[in-house]
Each structure stands twice: as C-alpha cells, then as structure tokens.
CSV table of C-alpha atoms and ligand atoms in Angstrom, one decimal:
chain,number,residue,atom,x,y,z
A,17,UNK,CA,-84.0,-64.2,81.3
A,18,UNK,CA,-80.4,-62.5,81.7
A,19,UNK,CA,-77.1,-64.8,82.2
A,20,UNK,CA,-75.1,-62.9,85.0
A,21,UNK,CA,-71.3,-62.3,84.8
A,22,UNK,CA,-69.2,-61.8,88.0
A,23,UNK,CA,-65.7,-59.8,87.4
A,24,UNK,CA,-65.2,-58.3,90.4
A,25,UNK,CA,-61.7,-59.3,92.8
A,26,UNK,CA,-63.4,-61.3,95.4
A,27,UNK,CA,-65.9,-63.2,95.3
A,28,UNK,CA,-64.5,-64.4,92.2
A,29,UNK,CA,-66.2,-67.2,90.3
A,30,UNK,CA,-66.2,-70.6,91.6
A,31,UNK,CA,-65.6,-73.8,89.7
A,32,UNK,CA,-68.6,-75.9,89.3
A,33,UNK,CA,-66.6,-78.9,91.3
A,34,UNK,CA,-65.7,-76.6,93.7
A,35,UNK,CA,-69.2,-75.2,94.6
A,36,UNK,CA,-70.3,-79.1,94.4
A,37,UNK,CA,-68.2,-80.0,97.1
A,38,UNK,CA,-69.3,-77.5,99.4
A,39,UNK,CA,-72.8,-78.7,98.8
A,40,UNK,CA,-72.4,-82.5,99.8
A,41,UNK,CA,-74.1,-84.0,102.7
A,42,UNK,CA,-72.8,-83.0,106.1
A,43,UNK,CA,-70.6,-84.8,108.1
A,44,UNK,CA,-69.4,-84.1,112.0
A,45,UNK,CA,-66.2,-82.2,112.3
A,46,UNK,CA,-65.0,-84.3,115.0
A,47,UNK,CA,-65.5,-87.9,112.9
A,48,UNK,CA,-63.3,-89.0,110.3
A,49,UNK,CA,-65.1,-88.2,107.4
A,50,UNK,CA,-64.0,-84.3,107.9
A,51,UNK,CA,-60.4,-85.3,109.3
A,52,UNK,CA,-59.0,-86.2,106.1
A,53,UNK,CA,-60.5,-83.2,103.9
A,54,UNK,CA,-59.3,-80.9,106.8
A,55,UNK,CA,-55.8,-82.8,107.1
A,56,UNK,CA,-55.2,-82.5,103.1
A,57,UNK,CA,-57.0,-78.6,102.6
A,58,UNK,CA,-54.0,-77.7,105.8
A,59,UNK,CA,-51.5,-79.4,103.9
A,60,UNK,CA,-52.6,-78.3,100.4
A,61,UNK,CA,-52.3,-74.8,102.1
A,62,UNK,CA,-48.8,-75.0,102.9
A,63,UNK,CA,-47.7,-75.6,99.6
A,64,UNK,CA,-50.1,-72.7,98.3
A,65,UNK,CA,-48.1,-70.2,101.1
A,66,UNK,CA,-44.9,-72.2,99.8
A,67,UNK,CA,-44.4,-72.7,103.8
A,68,UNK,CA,-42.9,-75.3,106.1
A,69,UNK,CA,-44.9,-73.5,108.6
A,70,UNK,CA,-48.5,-74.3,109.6
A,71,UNK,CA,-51.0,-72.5,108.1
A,72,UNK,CA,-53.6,-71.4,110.7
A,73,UNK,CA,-57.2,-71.6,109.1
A,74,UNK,CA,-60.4,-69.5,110.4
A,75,UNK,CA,-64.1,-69.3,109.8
A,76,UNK,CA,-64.1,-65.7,108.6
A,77,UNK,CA,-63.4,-63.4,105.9
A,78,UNK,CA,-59.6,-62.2,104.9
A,79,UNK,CA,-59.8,-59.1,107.7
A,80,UNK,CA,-60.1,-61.8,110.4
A,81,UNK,CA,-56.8,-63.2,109.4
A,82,UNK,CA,-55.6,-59.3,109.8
A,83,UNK,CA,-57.3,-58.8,113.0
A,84,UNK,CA,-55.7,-62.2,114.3
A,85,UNK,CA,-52.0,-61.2,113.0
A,86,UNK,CA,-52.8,-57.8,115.3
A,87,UNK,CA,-53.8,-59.4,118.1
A,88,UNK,CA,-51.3,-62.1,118.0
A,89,UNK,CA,-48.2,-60.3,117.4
A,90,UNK,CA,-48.6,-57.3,120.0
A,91,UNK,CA,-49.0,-55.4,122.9
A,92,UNK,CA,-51.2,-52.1,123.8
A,93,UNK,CA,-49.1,-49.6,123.3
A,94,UNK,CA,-46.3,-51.1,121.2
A,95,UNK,CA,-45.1,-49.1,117.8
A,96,UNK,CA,-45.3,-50.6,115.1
A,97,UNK,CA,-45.8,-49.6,110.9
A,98,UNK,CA,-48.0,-49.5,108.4
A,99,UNK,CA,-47.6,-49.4,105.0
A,100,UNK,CA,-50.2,-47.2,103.5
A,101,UNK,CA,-51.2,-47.0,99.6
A,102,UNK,CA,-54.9,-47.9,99.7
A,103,UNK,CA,-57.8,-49.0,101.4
A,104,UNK,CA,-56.8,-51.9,102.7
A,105,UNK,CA,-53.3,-50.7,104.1
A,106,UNK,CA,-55.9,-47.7,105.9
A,107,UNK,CA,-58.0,-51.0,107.1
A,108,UNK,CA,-54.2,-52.3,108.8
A,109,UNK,CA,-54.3,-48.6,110.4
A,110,UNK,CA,-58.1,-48.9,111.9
A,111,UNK,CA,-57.3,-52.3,113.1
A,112,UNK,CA,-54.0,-51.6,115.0
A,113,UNK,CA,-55.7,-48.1,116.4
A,114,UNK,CA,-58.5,-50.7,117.6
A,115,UNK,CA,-55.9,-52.3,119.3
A,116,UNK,CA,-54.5,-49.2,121.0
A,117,UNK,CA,-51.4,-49.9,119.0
A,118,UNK,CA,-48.5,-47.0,118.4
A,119,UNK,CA,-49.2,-46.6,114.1
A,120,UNK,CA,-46.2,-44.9,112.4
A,121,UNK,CA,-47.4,-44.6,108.8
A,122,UNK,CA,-45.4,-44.7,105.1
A,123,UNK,CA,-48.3,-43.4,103.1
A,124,UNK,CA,-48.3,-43.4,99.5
A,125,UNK,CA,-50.6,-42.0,96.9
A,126,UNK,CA,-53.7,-44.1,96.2
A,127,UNK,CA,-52.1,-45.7,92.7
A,128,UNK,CA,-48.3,-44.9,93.5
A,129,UNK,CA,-46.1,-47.8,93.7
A,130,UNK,CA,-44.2,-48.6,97.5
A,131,UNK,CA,-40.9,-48.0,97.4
A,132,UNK,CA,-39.2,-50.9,99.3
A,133,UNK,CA,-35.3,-48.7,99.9
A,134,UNK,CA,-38.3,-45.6,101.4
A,135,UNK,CA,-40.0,-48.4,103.9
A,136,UNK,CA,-36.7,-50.0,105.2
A,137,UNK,CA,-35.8,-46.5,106.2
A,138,UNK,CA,-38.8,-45.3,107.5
A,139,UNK,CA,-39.1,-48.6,109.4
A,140,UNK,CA,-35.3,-48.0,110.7
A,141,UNK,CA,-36.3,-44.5,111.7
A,142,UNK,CA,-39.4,-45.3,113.7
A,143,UNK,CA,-38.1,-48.1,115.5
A,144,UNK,CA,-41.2,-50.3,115.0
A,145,UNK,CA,-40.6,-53.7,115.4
A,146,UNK,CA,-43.6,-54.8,113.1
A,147,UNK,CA,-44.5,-53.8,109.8
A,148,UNK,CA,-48.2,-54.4,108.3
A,149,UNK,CA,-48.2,-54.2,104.6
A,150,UNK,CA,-50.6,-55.0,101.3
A,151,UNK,CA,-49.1,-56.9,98.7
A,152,UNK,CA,-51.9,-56.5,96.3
A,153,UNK,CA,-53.4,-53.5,97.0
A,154,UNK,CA,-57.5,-53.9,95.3
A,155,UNK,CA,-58.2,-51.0,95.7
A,156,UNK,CA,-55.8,-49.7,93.2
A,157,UNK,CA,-54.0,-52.3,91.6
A,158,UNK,CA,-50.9,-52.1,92.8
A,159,UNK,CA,-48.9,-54.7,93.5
A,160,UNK,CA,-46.0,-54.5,95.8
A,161,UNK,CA,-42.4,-56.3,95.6
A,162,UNK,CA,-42.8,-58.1,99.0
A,163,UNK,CA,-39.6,-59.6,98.8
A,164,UNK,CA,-37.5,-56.5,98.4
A,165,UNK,CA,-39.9,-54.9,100.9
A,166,UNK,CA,-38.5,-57.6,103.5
A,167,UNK,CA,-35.0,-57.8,102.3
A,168,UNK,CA,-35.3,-53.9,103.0
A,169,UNK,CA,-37.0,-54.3,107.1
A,170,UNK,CA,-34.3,-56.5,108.0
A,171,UNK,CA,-34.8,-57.9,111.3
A,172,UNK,CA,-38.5,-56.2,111.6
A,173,UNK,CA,-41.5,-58.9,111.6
A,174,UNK,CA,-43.4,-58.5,108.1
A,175,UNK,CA,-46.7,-59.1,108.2
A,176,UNK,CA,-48.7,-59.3,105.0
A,177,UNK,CA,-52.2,-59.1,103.8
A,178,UNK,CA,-51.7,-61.4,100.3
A,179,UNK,CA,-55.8,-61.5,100.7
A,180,UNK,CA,-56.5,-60.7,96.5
A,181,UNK,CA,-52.6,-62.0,95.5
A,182,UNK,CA,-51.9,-65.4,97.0
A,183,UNK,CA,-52.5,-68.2,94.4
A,184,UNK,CA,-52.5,-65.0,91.2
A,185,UNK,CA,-48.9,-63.6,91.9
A,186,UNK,CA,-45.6,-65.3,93.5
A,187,UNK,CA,-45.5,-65.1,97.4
A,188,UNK,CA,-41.9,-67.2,98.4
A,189,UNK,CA,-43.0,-67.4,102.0
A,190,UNK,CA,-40.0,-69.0,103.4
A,191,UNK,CA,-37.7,-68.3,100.3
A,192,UNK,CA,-38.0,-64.5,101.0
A,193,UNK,CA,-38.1,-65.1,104.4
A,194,UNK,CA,-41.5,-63.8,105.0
A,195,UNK,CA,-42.9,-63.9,108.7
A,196,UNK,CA,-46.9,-63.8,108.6
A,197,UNK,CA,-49.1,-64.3,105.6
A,198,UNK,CA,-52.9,-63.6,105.3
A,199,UNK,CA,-55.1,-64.5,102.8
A,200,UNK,CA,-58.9,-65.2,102.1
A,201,UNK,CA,-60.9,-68.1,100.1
A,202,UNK,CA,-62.7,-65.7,98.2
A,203,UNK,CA,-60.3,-64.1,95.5
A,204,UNK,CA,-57.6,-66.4,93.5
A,205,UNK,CA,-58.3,-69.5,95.9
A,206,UNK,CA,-61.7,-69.8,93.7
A,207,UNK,CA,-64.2,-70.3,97.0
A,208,UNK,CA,-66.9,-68.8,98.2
A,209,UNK,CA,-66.3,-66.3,101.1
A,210,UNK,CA,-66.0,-67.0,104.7
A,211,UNK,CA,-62.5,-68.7,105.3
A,212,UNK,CA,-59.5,-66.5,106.5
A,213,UNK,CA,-55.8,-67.5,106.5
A,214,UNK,CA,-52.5,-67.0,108.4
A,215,UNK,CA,-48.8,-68.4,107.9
A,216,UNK,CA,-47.0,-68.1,110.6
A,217,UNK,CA,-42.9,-68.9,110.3
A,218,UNK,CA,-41.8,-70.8,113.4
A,219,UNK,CA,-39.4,-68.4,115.3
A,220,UNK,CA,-42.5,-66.2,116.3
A,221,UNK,CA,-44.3,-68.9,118.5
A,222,UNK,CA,-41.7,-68.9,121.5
A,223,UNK,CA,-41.9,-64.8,121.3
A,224,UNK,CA,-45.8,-64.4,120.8
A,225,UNK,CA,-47.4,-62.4,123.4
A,226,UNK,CA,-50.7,-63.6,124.9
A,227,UNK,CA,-53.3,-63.0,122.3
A,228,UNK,CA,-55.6,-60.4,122.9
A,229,UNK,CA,-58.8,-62.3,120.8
A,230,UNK,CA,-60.4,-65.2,122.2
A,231,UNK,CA,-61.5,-66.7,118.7
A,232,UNK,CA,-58.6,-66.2,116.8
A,233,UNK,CA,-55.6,-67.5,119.7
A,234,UNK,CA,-53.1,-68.2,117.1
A,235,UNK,CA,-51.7,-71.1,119.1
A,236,UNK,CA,-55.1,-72.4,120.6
A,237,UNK,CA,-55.8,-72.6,116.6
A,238,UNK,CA,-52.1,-74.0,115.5
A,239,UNK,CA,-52.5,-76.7,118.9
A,240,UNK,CA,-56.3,-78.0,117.8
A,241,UNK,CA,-54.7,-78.4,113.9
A,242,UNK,CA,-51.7,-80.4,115.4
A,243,UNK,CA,-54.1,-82.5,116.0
A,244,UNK,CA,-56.5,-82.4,113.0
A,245,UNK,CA,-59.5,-81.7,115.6
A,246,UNK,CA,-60.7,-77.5,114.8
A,247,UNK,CA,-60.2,-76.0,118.4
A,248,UNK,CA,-64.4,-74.6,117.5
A,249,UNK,CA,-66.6,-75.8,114.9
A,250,UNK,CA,-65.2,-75.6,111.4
A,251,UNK,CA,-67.2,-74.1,108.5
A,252,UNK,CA,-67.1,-77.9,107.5
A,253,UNK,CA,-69.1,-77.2,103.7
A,254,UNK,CA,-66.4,-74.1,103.0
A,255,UNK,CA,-63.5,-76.4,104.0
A,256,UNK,CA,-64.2,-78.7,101.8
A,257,UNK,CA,-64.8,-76.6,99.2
A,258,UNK,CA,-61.2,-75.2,99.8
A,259,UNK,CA,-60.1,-78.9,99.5
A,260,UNK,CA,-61.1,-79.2,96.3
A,261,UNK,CA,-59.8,-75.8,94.9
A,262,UNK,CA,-56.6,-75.7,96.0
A,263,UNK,CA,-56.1,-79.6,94.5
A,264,UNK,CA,-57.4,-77.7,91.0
A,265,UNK,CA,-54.7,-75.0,91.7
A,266,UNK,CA,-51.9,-77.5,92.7
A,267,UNK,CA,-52.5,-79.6,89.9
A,268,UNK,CA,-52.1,-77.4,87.3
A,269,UNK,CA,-49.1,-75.7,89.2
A,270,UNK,CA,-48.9,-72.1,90.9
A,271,UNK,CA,-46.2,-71.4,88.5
A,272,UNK,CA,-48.9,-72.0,86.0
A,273,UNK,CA,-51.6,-70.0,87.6
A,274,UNK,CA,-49.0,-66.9,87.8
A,275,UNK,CA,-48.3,-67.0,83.9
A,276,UNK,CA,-51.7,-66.8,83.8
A,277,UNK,CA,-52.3,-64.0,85.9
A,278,UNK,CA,-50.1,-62.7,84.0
A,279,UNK,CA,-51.4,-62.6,80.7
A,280,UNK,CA,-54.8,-61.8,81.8
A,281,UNK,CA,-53.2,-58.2,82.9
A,282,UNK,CA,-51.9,-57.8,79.6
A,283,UNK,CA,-55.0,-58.7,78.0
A,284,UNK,CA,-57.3,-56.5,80.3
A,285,UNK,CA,-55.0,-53.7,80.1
A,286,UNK,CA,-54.3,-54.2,76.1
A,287,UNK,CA,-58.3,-54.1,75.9
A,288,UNK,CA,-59.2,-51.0,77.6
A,289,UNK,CA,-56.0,-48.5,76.1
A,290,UNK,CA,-57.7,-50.1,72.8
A,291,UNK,CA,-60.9,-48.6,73.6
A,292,UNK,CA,-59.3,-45.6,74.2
A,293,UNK,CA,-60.0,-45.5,77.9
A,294,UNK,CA,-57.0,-44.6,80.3
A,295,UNK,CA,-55.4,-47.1,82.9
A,296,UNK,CA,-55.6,-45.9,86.3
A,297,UNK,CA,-53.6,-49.4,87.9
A,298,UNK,CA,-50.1,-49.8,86.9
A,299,UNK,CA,-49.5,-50.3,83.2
A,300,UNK,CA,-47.0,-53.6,83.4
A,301,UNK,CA,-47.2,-57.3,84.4
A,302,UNK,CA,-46.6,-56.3,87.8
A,303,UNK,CA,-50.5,-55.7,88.0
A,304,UNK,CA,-51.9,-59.1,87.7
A,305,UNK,CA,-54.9,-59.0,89.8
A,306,UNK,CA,-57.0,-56.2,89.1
A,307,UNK,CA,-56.9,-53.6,86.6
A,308,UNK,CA,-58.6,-50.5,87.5
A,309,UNK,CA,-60.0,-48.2,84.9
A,310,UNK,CA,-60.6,-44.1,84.6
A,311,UNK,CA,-64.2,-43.5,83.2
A,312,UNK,CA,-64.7,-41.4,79.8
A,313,UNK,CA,-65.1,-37.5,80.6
A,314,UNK,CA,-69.0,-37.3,81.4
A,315,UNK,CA,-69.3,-40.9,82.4
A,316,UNK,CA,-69.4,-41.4,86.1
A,317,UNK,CA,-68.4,-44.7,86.9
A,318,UNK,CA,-71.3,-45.8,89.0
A,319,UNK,CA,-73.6,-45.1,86.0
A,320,UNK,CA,-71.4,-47.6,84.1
A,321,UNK,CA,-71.5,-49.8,86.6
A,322,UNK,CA,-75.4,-50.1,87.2
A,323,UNK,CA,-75.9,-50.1,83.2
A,324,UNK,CA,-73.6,-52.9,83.0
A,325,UNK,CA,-75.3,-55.0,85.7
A,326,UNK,CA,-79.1,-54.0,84.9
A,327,UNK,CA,-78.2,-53.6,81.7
A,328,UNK,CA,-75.8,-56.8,80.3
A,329,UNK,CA,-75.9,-58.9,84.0
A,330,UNK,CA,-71.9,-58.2,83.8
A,331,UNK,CA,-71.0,-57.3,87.8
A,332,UNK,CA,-67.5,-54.9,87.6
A,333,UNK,CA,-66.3,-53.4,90.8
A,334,UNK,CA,-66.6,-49.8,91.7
A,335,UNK,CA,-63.6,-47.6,92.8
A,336,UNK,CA,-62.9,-47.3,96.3
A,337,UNK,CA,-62.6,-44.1,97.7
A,338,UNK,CA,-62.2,-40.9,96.7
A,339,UNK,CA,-61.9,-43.1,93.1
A,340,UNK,CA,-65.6,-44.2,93.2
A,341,UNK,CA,-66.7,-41.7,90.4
A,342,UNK,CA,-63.9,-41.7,88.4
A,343,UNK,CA,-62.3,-45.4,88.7
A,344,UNK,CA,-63.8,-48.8,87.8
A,345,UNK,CA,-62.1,-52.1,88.1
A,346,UNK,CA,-62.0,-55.3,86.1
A,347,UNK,CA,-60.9,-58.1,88.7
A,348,UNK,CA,-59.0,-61.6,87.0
A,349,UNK,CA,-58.2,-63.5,89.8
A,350,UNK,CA,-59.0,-66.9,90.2
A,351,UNK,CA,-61.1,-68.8,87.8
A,352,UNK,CA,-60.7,-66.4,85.3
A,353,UNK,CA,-60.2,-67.7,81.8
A,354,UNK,CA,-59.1,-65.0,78.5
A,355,UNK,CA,-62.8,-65.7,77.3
A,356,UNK,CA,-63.8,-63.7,80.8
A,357,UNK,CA,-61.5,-60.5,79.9
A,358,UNK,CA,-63.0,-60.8,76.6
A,359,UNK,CA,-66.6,-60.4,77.7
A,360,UNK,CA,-65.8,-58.0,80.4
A,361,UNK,CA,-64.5,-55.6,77.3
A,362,UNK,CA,-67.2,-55.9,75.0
A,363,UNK,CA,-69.7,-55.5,77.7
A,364,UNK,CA,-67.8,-52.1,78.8
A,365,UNK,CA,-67.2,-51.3,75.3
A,366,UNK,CA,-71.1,-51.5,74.3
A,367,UNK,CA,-72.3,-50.3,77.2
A,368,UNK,CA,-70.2,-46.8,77.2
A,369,UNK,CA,-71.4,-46.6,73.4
A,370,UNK,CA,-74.8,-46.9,74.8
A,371,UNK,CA,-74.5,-44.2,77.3
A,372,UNK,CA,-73.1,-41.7,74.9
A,373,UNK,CA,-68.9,-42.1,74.9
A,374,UNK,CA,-66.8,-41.7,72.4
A,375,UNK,CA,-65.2,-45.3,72.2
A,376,UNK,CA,-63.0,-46.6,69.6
A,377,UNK,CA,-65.1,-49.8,68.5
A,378,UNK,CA,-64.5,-53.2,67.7
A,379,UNK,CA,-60.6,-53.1,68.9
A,380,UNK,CA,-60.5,-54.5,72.5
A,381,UNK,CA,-61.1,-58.0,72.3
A,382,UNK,CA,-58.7,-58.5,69.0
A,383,UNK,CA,-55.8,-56.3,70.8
A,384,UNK,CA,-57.1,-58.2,74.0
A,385,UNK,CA,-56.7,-61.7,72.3
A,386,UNK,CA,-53.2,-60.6,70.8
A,387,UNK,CA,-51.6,-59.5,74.1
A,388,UNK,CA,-53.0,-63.0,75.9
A,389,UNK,CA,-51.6,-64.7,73.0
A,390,UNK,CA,-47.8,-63.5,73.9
A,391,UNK,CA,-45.8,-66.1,76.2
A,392,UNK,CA,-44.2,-64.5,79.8
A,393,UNK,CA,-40.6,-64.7,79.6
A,394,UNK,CA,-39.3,-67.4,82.0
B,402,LIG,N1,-57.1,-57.1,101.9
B,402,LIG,C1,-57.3,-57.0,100.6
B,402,LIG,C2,-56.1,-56.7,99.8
B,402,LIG,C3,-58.5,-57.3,100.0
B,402,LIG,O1,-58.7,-57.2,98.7
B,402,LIG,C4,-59.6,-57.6,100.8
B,402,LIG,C5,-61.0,-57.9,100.3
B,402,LIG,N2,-61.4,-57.1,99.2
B,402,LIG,C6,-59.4,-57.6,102.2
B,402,LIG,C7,-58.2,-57.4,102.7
B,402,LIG,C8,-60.5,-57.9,103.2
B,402,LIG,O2,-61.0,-59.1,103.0
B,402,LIG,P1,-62.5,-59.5,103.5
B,402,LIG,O3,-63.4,-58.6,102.8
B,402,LIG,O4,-62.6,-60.9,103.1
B,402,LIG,O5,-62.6,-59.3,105.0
C-alpha cells in the first residue's frame, strides 16, 4: 500500500467535489439539465478572466486554446512576434511556423526575466501587428509583468497563454487592456485536463480574418455560446466539473487565491534554500506558480525524481529542456494547501539523504511554515 502525492503544475489535484461532479449521471448537452451548468461555468469564467468579453470554451487541452488564437487572429504570411523565455513561448514559435506565419522572435534565456521596455521595442522594430507571449512560463518559473508588457506594445494585439497562471496570479483582462487570454482546466482552475480557454476583447470580432481551423472557428464557437447550445458536443462531465471549481475559486475570492499563491512561493522557496539546495526560478513573490529547483552536485534530477515516486509515491515534475538533469520543479497551483509544500520538502529532503547528498536536515518545513506564516502586503 503507498498513498500517492501529485505536485506537479498541471494536472494539479482536484477537490473531491470537484471530481464528484464530473462523475454524476449524464445528461444531453442539448436539454436543460446541461444549459444551466454550461450558462453559469461561461459566466463564472468571465469573472475568473476579469472580462466583459465572452470567454470561448473548447474540449481540449491549454495548446488548443493557442492553436485557436493562431488561427483566429491571422493570415499565411503575416509577421507577427513571439516572446520567447521557455518551452512554451518555443511551443507559440512551432505553432505560428505551422501556420506559415512570419515569427520575429525576443528570446530570452531559459530562467531570465522579459523585459517589457526590450519587447515594446522589438515589437515597434519588426512591425508585427501580433504579439504571442507566456505569462507564466512552467518551464522555468518565471512569471512575466503582462500588464507592463501591453502598456509597452501599444496598439499591437497581445495574445497570452495564462495556461499555469490564470486563477494563481492577477490577470486584469480588461483593466490592462489585454486582447486574448488562454488558459486550461488543468493547473490553478483545479480540473481534470481536457478543457481549453480563450478571452477574446470585443474590438477583434469585426477585424478577425476567416479562421483557418474548422473546430476551433472562434465565432462559430462565441455564436453557439450566445445561445447556450455548444456549436459540437461538449465534454459535458469536464464542464461540469469546471462549474463547480470555479464557484469554489469565486467564493473564496481570486484576490484570496493570489495571496495564497503567494505565500506558497515563499514557503516552497524558504524550504528548499533551507535545505541548502539552490533556486533555479526567480527568488521573489513574483514566482507563484512553480518553483523550480537545481539538483545537489552528483544528483541527477531524474534519479530524484523516480526515487521520489517509487520510492515515497510523491510525483514532482522534471525540468524541461536542456534543464531535465539539472532542474526539478515543485508545482502550487490550484488546490494546493501549506500542508502540500510541507510534504513535498520532507519528501525531497529524505529522499536526497537517502541517495547520498549532503542536505541540511530538519530545517525546510519549520523555515517553510515561517515564511507561509508572513501576511502579503496589500
Ligand atoms: N502553456 C503553459 C504555460 C503550460 O504550462 C502548458 C502546460 N504545461 C501549456 C501551455 C500547454 O497546455 P496543454 O498541455 O494543456 O496543452
């Protein structure tokens, strides 16, 4: 008998409500019995965005959402930019090349922070008329300032993949004036995976080209939720899930739910520097999603990780990457309480004893507890 531990950045854990609903009898996604859990999750995902605008909701994971925002918003050939600092900004470059799109990169260093003043130039420069940026970037930990980065494009449509940060860090949608946001259901919206997001701020419709995906028509999709009637069958059992989670998150309040990401940083990162281990995400309250984690010299990080799992049942993530021997990472997103953190450090803690480090012992989850304890400045 082993008790498994998930604390990886998507999938995430999911409430026991949450997993109930999805498991409920079905019902036909036509009838009413669906059109009120789909007419509340659409409007529950509004105030998640922080939108006026619809939210447009998909059966697929977060990259659909990306793939739909690509084929949405352009034309073969068109130049546009990409923000690159990661693996998932190098996914926005695969997907627009797939596209036959025009990419004019702003790479960054896997780990280095993007500089919003650098982007608004570089955008300026290029001329794109589209920018595709991360703001929290899993692979690394990084988290980006999304509204400077669109205060500094200007005119220039921002399109942003909040998969891993919408519901764990602040996203103003329409307070920053942000044009297109993506997420998934599998990271801080505390769902299984399978359902893809995309806010989409009203003075795009009139200019949209025609979309260049059949499935993912943005405004086949927005015209079908007008009416509360999915333009193809719904993943009814997910959706209802969704329902439930995003009342959980509303209730206690996003602003809530950010303090709390928050603090779960602090106490991850508090934890590890107390074992002695060096922080390879960003060491501030900026990263409040994941915190990713250099190895001991002699420990490769996939070692870790499979001694951890076979071990302890305790699931981390690997690095991505050229990271993937060096770099693990602790994901607290979601439904991610301190006593999570906490068990993710001891776990780490005894199982690099057990594999031969040199770990300061019996620190992490005290310095862990004390960090959490701290309130975030309003
Ligand atoms: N963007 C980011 C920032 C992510 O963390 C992920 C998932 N790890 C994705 C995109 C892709 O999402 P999915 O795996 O759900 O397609």
């Amino acid at each position: 008998m082993q008790k498994r531990y998930l604390f990886t950045p998507g999938p995430t854990p999911v409430p026991p409500e949450v997993l109930a609903a999805g498991a409920e009898p079905m019902v036909h996604h036509r009838g009413l019995d669906f059109r009120e859990v789909y007419e509340r999750s659409l409007a529950r995902l509004q105030d998640v965005f922080r939108t006026e605008s619809p939210v447009l909701l998909f059966s697929a994971s977060g990259t659909g959402a990306m793939d739909s925002a690509v084929s949405n918003l352009t034309r073969a050939g068109d130049r546009v930019a990409v923000v690159v600092a990661g693996a998932f900004g190098e996914r926005w470059t695969k997907i627009c090349a797939q596209y036959g799109l025009d990419v004019q990169r702003i790479d960054y260093e896997w780990g280095e922070v993007p500089e919003p003043a650098e982007i608004g130039a570089a955008v300026g420069e290029s001329g794109a008329e589209i920018v595709f940026c991360t703001q929290s970037e899993t692979s690394t930990g990084v988290v980006s300032d999304i509204q400077a980065i669109k205060a500094a494009v200007g005119d220039a449509v921002l399109v942003v993949d909040a998969v891993s940060s919408l519901g764990a860090v602040p996203l103003e949608t329409d307070a920053w004036g942000v044009d297109v946001v993506l997420s998934g259901s599998q990271k801080a919206l505390m769902c299984p995976p399978g359902l893809a997001m995309a806010s989409v701020a009203g003075h795009l419709w009139d200019r949209l080209p025609p979309a260049r995906s059949f499935y993912f028509d943005w405004r086949q999709t927005k015209k079908a939720q007008e009416a509360f009637d999915a333009a193809f069958t719904p993943a009814v059992s997910l959706i209802r899930s969704l329902d439930v989670a995003l009342g959980m998150i509303l209730d206690g309040g996003l602003d809530a739910a950010f303090e709390r990401h928050v603090r779960l940083g602090r106490a991850a990162r508090a934890g590890v520097k107390a074992m002695g281990l060096e922080l390879f995400s960003p060491d501030d309250d900026t990263s409040a999603v994941v915190t990713a984690v250099r190895t001991p010299e002699g420990i490769e990080a996939p070692v870790l990780l499979r001694h951890l799992r076979e071990r302890h049942g305790v699931t981390l993530a690997p690095g991505q990457g050229a990271l993937k021997e060096t770099v693990f990472r602790i994901g607290h997103i979601g439904w991610f309480d301190i006593f999570d953190i906490a068990a993710a450090l001891a776990a780490i803690e005894l199982s690099l004893t057990e594999l031969g480090a040199d770990v300061e012992r019996g620190a992490a989850v005290t310095r862990a507890f004390e960090a959490y304890e701290q309130r975030v400045a309003a």
